[in-house]
Short mmCIF file of C-alpha atoms and ligand atoms in Angstrom, two decimals:
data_model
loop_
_atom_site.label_atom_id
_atom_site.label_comp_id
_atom_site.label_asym_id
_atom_site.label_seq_id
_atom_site.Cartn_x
_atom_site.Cartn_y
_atom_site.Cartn_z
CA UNK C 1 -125.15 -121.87 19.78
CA UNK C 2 -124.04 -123.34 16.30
CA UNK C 3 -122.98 -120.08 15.28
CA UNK C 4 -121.54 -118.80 19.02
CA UNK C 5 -119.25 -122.12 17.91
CA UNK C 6 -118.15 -121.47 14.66
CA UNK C 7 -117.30 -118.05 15.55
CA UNK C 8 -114.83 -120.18 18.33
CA UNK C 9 -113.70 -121.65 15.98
CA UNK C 10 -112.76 -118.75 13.48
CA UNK C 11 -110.97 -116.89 16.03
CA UNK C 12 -109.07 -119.85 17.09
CA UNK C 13 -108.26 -120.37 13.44
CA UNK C 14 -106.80 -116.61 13.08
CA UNK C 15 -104.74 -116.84 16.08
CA UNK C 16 -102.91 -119.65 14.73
CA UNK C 17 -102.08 -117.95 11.87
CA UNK C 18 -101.11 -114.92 13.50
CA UNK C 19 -98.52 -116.99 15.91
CA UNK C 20 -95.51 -117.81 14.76
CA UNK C 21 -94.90 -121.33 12.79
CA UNK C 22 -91.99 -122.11 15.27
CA UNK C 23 -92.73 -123.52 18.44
CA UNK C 24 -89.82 -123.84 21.69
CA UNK C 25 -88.58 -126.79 19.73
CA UNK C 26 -87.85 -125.02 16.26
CA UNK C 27 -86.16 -121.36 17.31
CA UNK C 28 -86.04 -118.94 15.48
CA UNK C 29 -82.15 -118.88 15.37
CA UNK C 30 -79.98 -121.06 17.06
CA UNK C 31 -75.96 -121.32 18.42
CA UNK C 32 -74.04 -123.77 20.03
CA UNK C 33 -70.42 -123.45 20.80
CA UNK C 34 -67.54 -126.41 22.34
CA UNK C 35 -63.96 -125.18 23.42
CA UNK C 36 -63.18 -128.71 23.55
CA UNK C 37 -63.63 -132.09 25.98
CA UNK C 38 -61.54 -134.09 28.49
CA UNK C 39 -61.08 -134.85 31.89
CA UNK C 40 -62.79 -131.59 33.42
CA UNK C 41 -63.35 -132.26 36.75
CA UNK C 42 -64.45 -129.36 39.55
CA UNK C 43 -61.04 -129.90 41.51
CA UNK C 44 -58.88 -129.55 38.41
CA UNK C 45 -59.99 -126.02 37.55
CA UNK C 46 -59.01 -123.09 40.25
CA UNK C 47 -61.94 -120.61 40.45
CA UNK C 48 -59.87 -118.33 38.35
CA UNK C 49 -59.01 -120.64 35.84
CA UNK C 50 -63.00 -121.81 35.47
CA UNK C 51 -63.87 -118.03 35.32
CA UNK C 52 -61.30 -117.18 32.61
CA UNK C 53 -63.02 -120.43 30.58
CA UNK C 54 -66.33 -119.24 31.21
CA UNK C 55 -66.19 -115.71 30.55
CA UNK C 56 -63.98 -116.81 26.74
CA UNK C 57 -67.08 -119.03 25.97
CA UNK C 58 -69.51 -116.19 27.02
CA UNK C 59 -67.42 -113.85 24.96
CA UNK C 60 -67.54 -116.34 21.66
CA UNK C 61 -71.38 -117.30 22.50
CA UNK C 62 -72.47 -113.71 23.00
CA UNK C 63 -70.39 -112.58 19.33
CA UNK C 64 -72.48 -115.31 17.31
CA UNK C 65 -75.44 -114.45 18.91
CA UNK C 66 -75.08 -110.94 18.24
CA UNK C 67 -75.29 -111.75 14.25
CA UNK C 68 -77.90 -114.06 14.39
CA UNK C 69 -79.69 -111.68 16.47
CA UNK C 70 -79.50 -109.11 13.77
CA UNK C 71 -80.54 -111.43 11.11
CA UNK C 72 -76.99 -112.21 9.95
CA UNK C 73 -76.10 -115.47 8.13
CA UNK C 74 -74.74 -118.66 10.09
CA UNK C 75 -71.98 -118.71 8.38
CA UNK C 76 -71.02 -115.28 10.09
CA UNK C 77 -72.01 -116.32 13.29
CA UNK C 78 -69.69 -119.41 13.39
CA UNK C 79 -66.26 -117.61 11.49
CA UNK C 80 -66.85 -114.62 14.50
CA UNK C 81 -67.46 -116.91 17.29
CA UNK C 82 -65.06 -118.88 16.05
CA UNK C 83 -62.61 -116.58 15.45
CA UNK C 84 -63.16 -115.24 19.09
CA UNK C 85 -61.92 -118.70 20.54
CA UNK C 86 -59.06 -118.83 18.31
CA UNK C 87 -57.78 -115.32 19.40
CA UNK C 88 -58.31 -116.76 22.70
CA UNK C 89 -55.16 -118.83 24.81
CA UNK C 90 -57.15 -121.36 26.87
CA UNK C 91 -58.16 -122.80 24.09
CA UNK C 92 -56.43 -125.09 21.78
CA UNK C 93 -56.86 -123.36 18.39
CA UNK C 94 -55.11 -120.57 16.81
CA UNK C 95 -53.79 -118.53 19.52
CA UNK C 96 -53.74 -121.58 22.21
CA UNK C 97 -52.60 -124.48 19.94
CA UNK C 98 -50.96 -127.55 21.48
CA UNK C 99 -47.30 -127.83 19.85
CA UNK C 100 -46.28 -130.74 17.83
CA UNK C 101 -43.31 -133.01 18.88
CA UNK C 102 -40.85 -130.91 17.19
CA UNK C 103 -42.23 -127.48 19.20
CA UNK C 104 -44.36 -126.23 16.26
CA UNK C 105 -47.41 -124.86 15.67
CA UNK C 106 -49.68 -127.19 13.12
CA UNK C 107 -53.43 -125.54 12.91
CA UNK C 108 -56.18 -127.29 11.45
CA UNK C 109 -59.82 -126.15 10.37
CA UNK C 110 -62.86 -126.24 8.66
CA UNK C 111 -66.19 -125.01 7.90
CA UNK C 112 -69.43 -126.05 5.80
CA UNK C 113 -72.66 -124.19 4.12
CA UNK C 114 -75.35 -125.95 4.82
CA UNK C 115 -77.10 -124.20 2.40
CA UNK C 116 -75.49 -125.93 -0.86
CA UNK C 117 -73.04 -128.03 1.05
CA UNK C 118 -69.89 -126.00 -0.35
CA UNK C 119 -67.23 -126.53 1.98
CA UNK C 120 -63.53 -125.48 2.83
CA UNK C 121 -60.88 -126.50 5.04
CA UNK C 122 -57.28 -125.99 5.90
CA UNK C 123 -54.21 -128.18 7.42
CA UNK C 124 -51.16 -127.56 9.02
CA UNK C 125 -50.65 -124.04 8.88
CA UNK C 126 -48.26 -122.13 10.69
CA UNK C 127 -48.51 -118.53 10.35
CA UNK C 128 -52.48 -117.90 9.64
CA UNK C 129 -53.90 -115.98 12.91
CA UNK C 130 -57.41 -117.30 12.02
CA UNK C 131 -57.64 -120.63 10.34
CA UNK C 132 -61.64 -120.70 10.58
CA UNK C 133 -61.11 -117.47 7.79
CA UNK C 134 -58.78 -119.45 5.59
CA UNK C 135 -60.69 -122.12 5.81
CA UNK C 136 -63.78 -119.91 4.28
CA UNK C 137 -61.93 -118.30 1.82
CA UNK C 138 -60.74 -121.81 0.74
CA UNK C 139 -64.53 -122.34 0.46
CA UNK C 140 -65.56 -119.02 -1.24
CA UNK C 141 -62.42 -118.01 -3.14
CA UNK C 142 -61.19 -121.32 -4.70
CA UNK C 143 -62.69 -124.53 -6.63
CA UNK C 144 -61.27 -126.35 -3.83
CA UNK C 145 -62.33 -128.08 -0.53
CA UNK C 146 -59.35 -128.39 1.25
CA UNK C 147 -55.89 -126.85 1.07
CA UNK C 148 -52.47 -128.10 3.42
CA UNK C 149 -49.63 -126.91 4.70
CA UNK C 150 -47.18 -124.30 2.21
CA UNK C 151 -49.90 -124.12 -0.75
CA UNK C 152 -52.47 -123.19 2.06
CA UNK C 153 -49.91 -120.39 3.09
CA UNK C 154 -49.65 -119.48 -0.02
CA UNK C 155 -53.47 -119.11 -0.93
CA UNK C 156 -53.53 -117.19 3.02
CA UNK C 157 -51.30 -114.77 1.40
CA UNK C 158 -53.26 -113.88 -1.73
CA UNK C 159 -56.34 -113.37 -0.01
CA UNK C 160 -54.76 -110.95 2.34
CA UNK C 161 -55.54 -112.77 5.59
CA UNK C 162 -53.43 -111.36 8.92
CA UNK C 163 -50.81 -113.47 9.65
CA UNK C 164 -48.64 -113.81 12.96
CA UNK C 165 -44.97 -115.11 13.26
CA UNK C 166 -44.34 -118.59 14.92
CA UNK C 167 -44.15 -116.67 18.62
CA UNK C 168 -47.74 -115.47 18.43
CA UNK C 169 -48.48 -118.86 19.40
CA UNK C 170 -46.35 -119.86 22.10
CA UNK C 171 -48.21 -120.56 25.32
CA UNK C 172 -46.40 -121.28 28.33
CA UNK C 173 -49.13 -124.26 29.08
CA UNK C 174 -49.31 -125.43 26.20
CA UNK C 175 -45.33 -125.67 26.24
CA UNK C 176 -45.58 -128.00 29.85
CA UNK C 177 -48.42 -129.96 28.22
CA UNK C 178 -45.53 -131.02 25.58
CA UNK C 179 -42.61 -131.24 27.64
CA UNK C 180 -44.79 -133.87 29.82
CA UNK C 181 -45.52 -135.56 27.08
CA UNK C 182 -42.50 -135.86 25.19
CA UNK C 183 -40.93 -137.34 28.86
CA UNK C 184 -43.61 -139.82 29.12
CA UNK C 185 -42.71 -140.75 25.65
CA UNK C 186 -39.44 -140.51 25.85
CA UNK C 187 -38.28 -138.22 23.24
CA UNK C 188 -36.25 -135.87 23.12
CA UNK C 189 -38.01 -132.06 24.48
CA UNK C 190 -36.89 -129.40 21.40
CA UNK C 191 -35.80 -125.89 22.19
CA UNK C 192 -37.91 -123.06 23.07
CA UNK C 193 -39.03 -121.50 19.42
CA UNK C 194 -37.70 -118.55 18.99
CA UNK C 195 -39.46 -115.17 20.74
CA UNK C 196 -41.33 -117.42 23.27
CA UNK C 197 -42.56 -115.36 25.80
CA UNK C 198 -44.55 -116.15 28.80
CA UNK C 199 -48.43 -116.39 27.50
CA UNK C 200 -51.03 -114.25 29.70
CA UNK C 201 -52.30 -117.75 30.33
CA UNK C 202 -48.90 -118.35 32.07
CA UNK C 203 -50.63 -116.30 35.05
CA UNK C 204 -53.01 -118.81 35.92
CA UNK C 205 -52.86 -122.18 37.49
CA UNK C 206 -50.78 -124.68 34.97
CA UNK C 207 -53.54 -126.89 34.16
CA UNK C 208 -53.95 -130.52 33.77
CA UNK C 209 -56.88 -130.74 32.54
CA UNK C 210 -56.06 -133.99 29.89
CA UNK C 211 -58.65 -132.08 27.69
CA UNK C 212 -59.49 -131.26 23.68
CA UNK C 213 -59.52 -127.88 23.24
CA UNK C 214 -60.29 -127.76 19.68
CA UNK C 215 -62.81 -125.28 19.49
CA UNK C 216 -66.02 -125.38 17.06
CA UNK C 217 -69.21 -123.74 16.52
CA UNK C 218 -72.71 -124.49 14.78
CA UNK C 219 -75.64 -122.39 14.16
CA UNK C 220 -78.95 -121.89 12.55
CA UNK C 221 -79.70 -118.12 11.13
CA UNK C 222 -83.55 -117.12 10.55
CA UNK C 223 -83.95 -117.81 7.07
CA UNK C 224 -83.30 -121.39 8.80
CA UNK C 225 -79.49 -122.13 7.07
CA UNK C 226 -77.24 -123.99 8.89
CA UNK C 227 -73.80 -123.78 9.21
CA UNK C 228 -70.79 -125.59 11.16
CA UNK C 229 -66.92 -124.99 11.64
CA UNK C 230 -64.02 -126.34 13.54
CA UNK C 231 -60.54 -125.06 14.39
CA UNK C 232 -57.63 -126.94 16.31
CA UNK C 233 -53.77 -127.31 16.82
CA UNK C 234 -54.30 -130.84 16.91
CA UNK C 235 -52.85 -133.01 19.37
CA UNK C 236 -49.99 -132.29 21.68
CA UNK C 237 -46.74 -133.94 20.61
CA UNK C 238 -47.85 -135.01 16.99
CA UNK C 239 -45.89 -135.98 14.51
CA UNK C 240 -45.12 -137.06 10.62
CA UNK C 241 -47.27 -134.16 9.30
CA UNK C 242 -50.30 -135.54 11.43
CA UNK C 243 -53.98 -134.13 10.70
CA UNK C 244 -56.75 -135.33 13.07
CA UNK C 245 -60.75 -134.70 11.96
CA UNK C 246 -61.24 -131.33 12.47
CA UNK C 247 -60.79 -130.14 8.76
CA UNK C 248 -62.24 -133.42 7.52
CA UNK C 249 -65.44 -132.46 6.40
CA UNK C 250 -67.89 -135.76 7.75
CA UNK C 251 -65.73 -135.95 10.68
CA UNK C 252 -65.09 -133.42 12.68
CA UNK C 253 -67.48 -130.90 10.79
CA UNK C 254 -71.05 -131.00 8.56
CA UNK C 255 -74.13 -129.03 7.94
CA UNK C 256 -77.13 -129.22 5.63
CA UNK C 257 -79.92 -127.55 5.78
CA UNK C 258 -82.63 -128.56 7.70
CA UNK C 259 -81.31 -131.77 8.97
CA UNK C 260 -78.19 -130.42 11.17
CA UNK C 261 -75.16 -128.68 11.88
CA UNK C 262 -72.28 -130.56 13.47
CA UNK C 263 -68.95 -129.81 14.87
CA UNK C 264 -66.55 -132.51 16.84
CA UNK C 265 -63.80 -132.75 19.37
CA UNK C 266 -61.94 -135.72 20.42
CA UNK C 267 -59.73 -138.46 19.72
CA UNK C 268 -59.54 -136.93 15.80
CA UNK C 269 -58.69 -140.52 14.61
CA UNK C 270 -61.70 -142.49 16.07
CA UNK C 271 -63.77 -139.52 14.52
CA UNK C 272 -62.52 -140.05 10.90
CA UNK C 273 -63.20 -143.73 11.09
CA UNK C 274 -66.56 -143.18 11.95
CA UNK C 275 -67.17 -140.23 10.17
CA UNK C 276 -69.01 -138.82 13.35
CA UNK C 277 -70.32 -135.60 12.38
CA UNK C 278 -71.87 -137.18 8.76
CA UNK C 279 -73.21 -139.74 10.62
CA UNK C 280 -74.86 -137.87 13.10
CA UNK C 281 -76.65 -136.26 10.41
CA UNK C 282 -77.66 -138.94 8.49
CA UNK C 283 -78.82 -140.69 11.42
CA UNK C 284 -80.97 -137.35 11.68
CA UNK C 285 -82.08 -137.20 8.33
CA UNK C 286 -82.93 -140.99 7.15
CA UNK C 287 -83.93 -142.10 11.42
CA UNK C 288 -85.78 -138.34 12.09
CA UNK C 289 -84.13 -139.16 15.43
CA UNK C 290 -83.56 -135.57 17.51
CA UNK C 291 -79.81 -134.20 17.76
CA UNK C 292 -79.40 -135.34 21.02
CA UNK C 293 -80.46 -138.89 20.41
CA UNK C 294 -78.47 -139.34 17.12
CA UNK C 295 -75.66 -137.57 19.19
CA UNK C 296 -75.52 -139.88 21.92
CA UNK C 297 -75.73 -143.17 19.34
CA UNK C 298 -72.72 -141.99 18.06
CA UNK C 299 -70.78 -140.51 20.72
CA UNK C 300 -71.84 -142.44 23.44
CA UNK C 301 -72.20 -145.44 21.83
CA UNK C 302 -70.38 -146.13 18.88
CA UNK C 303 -67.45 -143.79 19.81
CA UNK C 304 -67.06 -145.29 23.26
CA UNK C 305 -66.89 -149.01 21.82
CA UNK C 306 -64.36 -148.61 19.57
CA UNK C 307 -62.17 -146.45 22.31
CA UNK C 308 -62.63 -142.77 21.10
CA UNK C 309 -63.10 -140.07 23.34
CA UNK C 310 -64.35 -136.65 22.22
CA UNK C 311 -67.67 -134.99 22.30
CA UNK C 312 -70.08 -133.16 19.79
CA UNK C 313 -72.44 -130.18 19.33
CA UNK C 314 -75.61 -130.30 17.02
CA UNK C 315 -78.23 -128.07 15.97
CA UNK C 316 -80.90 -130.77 14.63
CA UNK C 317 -83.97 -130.09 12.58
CA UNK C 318 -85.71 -128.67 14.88
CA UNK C 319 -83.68 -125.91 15.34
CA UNK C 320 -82.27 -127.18 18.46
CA UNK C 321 -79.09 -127.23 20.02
CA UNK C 322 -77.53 -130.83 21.58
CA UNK C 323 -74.40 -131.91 22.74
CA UNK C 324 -73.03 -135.35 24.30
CA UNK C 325 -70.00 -136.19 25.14
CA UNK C 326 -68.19 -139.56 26.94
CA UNK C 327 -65.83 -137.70 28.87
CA UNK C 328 -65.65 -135.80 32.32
CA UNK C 329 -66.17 -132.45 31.26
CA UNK C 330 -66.81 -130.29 28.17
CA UNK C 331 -66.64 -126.70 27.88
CA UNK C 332 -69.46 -125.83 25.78
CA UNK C 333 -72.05 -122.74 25.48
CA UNK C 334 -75.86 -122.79 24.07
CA UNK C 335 -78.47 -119.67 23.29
CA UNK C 336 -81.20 -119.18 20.78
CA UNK C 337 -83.67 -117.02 19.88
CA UNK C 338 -86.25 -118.05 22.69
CA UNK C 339 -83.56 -118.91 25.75
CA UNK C 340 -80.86 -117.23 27.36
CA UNK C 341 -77.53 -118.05 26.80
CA UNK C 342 -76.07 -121.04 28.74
CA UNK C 343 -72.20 -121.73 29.53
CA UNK C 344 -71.09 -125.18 31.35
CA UNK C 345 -68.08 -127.09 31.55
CA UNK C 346 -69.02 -129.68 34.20
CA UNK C 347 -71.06 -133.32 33.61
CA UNK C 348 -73.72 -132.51 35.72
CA UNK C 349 -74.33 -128.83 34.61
CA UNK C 350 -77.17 -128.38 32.00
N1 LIG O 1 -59.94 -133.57 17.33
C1 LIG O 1 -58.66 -132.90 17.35
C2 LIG O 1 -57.67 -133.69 16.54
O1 LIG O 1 -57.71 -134.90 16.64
C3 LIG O 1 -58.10 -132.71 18.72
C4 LIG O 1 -59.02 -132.05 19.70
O2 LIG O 1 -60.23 -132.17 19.58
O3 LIG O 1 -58.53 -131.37 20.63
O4 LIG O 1 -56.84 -133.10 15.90
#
C-alpha cells in the first residue's frame, strides 16, 4: 500500500515536470492592442463604420500575433501592429492624424524595451509615414531617447525611413473634426493643405465619435520580454508646438520585464502629470497588484479625480493582458498564446 503510494506520488511528481511552468494566468506570449478611447456609444457607430474599426484592429491584432506566434521578439510585434494602425485612416496616428489648429499634421510616438529599459521616441513630425519606426531607430540607432520636430526629420532621413508628403495625411474626417472645433473655439478655420483629397474614410458615415484615437500596442514574446509603444497626431486643433504623453516615456508608454508593459490614450496632459503608464507599473511591481487592478487605481481612480479621460492597456506579470478605461467606449483587441483573439469597442463587451 506504502509503496502503491509512493509510486502515486512519483508519477504525479513527473507529470508536473513534464507540464508546462505557465499556467492560464502566465501565457506563453501575450498582445494587447487600443486604437484609442472616447465617447463610443452603439448609436454613434453605423454598422459599417463599427465593421471597418473592427476588422483594422483584427488586422493589427492578427500581424502581432503572427510574430509572437513564430517566436519573434515583442518589440516586432508592437512596431508591425503598430505600424498596421498607423497605415490605417480611422485611426488617429500616422495615416489618420487629427490636424493641428493651423491644418497640419504633428505625429507623436514612442516605444520601450523592456528588456534593458532602452527607449526612443519622436515629436512633431510631419513627413515620417511610420513614427512607431522612427521612434525605434531613435532607440537603436542613436544615444538618444527622444528626438522633435526638424532634427527628428533629419535623423528619419539618414536612416532611410519612407516618408510621405503633407497630403498623405489628409482625411476628410479628420478635416470636419477640426473645422468643428476651430468654430466652437472661435478661430479662424485655415485652408485646405495642399493635394487634399477625399480620404477612403470620406466614404463612411462622418463620425462623432468625441474619441482618442491614438493607437498603441504591448506585448510579451516567449522568452517572456516585454515591450510597449504608442503613436498619435495628438489632439485636434493643437497649438504652440503642443506634445501630449504619447512619446513621454512614464506616461503614455513603459515596459520592464516581468513587471509590465503599458501603453496610454487620453487626455495626454492628465497622463504626464500622473505619469500613468510608470505608475501603473510600479504599482505592479512594489504592490504585486494584477494589471487590471493597478490599471483601474490609476485610470479609474486617480485619472478620473483629477478630470482626465483616457484609457490603458497592460500586460502584467503574469503574462496577462488588462485594460480599463473611464470613458464610453474603447476600441481595443486582446489574444495570447492560450485564447483566441478578442476585438471590442463597446463598455459592456469583454
Ligand atoms: N494622448 C494623446 C495626446 O494627448 C491623444 C489621444 O490619446 O488621442 O496627444
Amino acid at each position: 500500500m506504502r509503496i502503491a503510494g509512493a509510486l502515486a506520488i512519483l508519477v504525479l511528481l513527473s507529470a508536473c515536470a513534464a507540464a508546462p511552468a505557465r499556467t492560464q494566468s502566465a501565457p506563453g506570449w501575450s498582445i494587447a492592442i487600443h486604437g484609442g478611447a472616447g465617447i463610443i456609444e452603439r448609436p454613434q457607430l453605423t454598422a459599417e463604420t463599427e465593421a471597418a474599426y473592427r476588422d483594422g484592429l483584427a488586422r493589427a491584432l492578427a500581424a502581432g500575433a503572427a510574430v509572437l506566434r513564430d517566436g519573434g521578439a515583442s518589440l516586432d510585434a508592437v512596431e508591425a501592429a503598430a505600424r498596421i494602425l498607423e497605415d490605417d485612416p480611422l485611426f488617429n496616428a500616422g495615416r489618420g492624424a487629427v490636424f493641428t489648429a493651423d491644418g497640419r499634421n504633428e505625429l507623436d510616438a514612442s516605444i520601450m524595451d523592456g528588456r534593458a529599459g532602452a527607449a526612443g521616441a519622436v515629436a512633431g513630425v510631419t513627413s515620417v509615414r511610420n513614427p512607431i519606426s522612427l521612434a525605434r531607430a531613435v532607440m537603436e540607432k542613436s544615444p538618444h531617447v527622444m528626438l522633435m520636430g526638424a532634427g527628428a526629420e533629419a535623423f528619419a532621413t539618414e536612416q532611410g525611413l519612407a516618408r510621405v508628403p503633407p497630403a498623405y495625411f489628409f482625411t476628410e474626417r479628420r478635416w470636419l473634426q477640426l473645422e468643428e472645433t476651430l468654430r466652437a473655439r472661435g478661430a479662424p478655420i485655415p485652408a485646405r493643405p495642399e493635394g487634399a483629397t477625399p480620404s477612403p474614410s470620406a466614404a463612411l458615415a462622418p463620425l462623432d465619435d468625441h474619441a482618442f484615437g491614438t493607437i498603441g500596442v504591448v506585448a510579451r514574446d516567449q522568452n517572456g520580454h516585454y515591450a510597449a509603444g504608442t503613436s498619435t497626431g495628438g489632439t485636434t486643433g493643437k497649438r504652440w508646438g503642443r506634445v501630449g504623453d504619447s512619446p513621454v516615456i512614464g506616461a503614455g508608454t513603459f515596459a520592464r520585464n516581468g513587471v509590465c508593459a503599458v501603453s496610454a490614450t487620453g487626455t495626454g496632459e492628465y497622463f504626464i502629470r500622473l505619469s500613468v503608464a510608470r505608475t501603473i507599473c510600479a504599482r505592479i511591481e512594489y504592490l504585486s497588484e494584477s494589471g487590471k487592478t493597478a490599471a483601474d487605481a490609476v485610470i479609474r481612480d486617480a485619472l478620473t479625480a483629477i478630470g482626465g479621460d483616457g484609457c490603458v492597456i497592460v500586460i502584467d506579470a503574469e503574462g496577462a493582458p488588462a485594460w480599463s478605461f473611464n470613458t464610453p467606449g474603447m476600441y481595443r483587441g486582446f489574444e495570447t498564446s492560450e485564447t483566441a483573439p478578442v476585438i471590442s469597442i463597446f463598455a459592456d463587451e469583454p
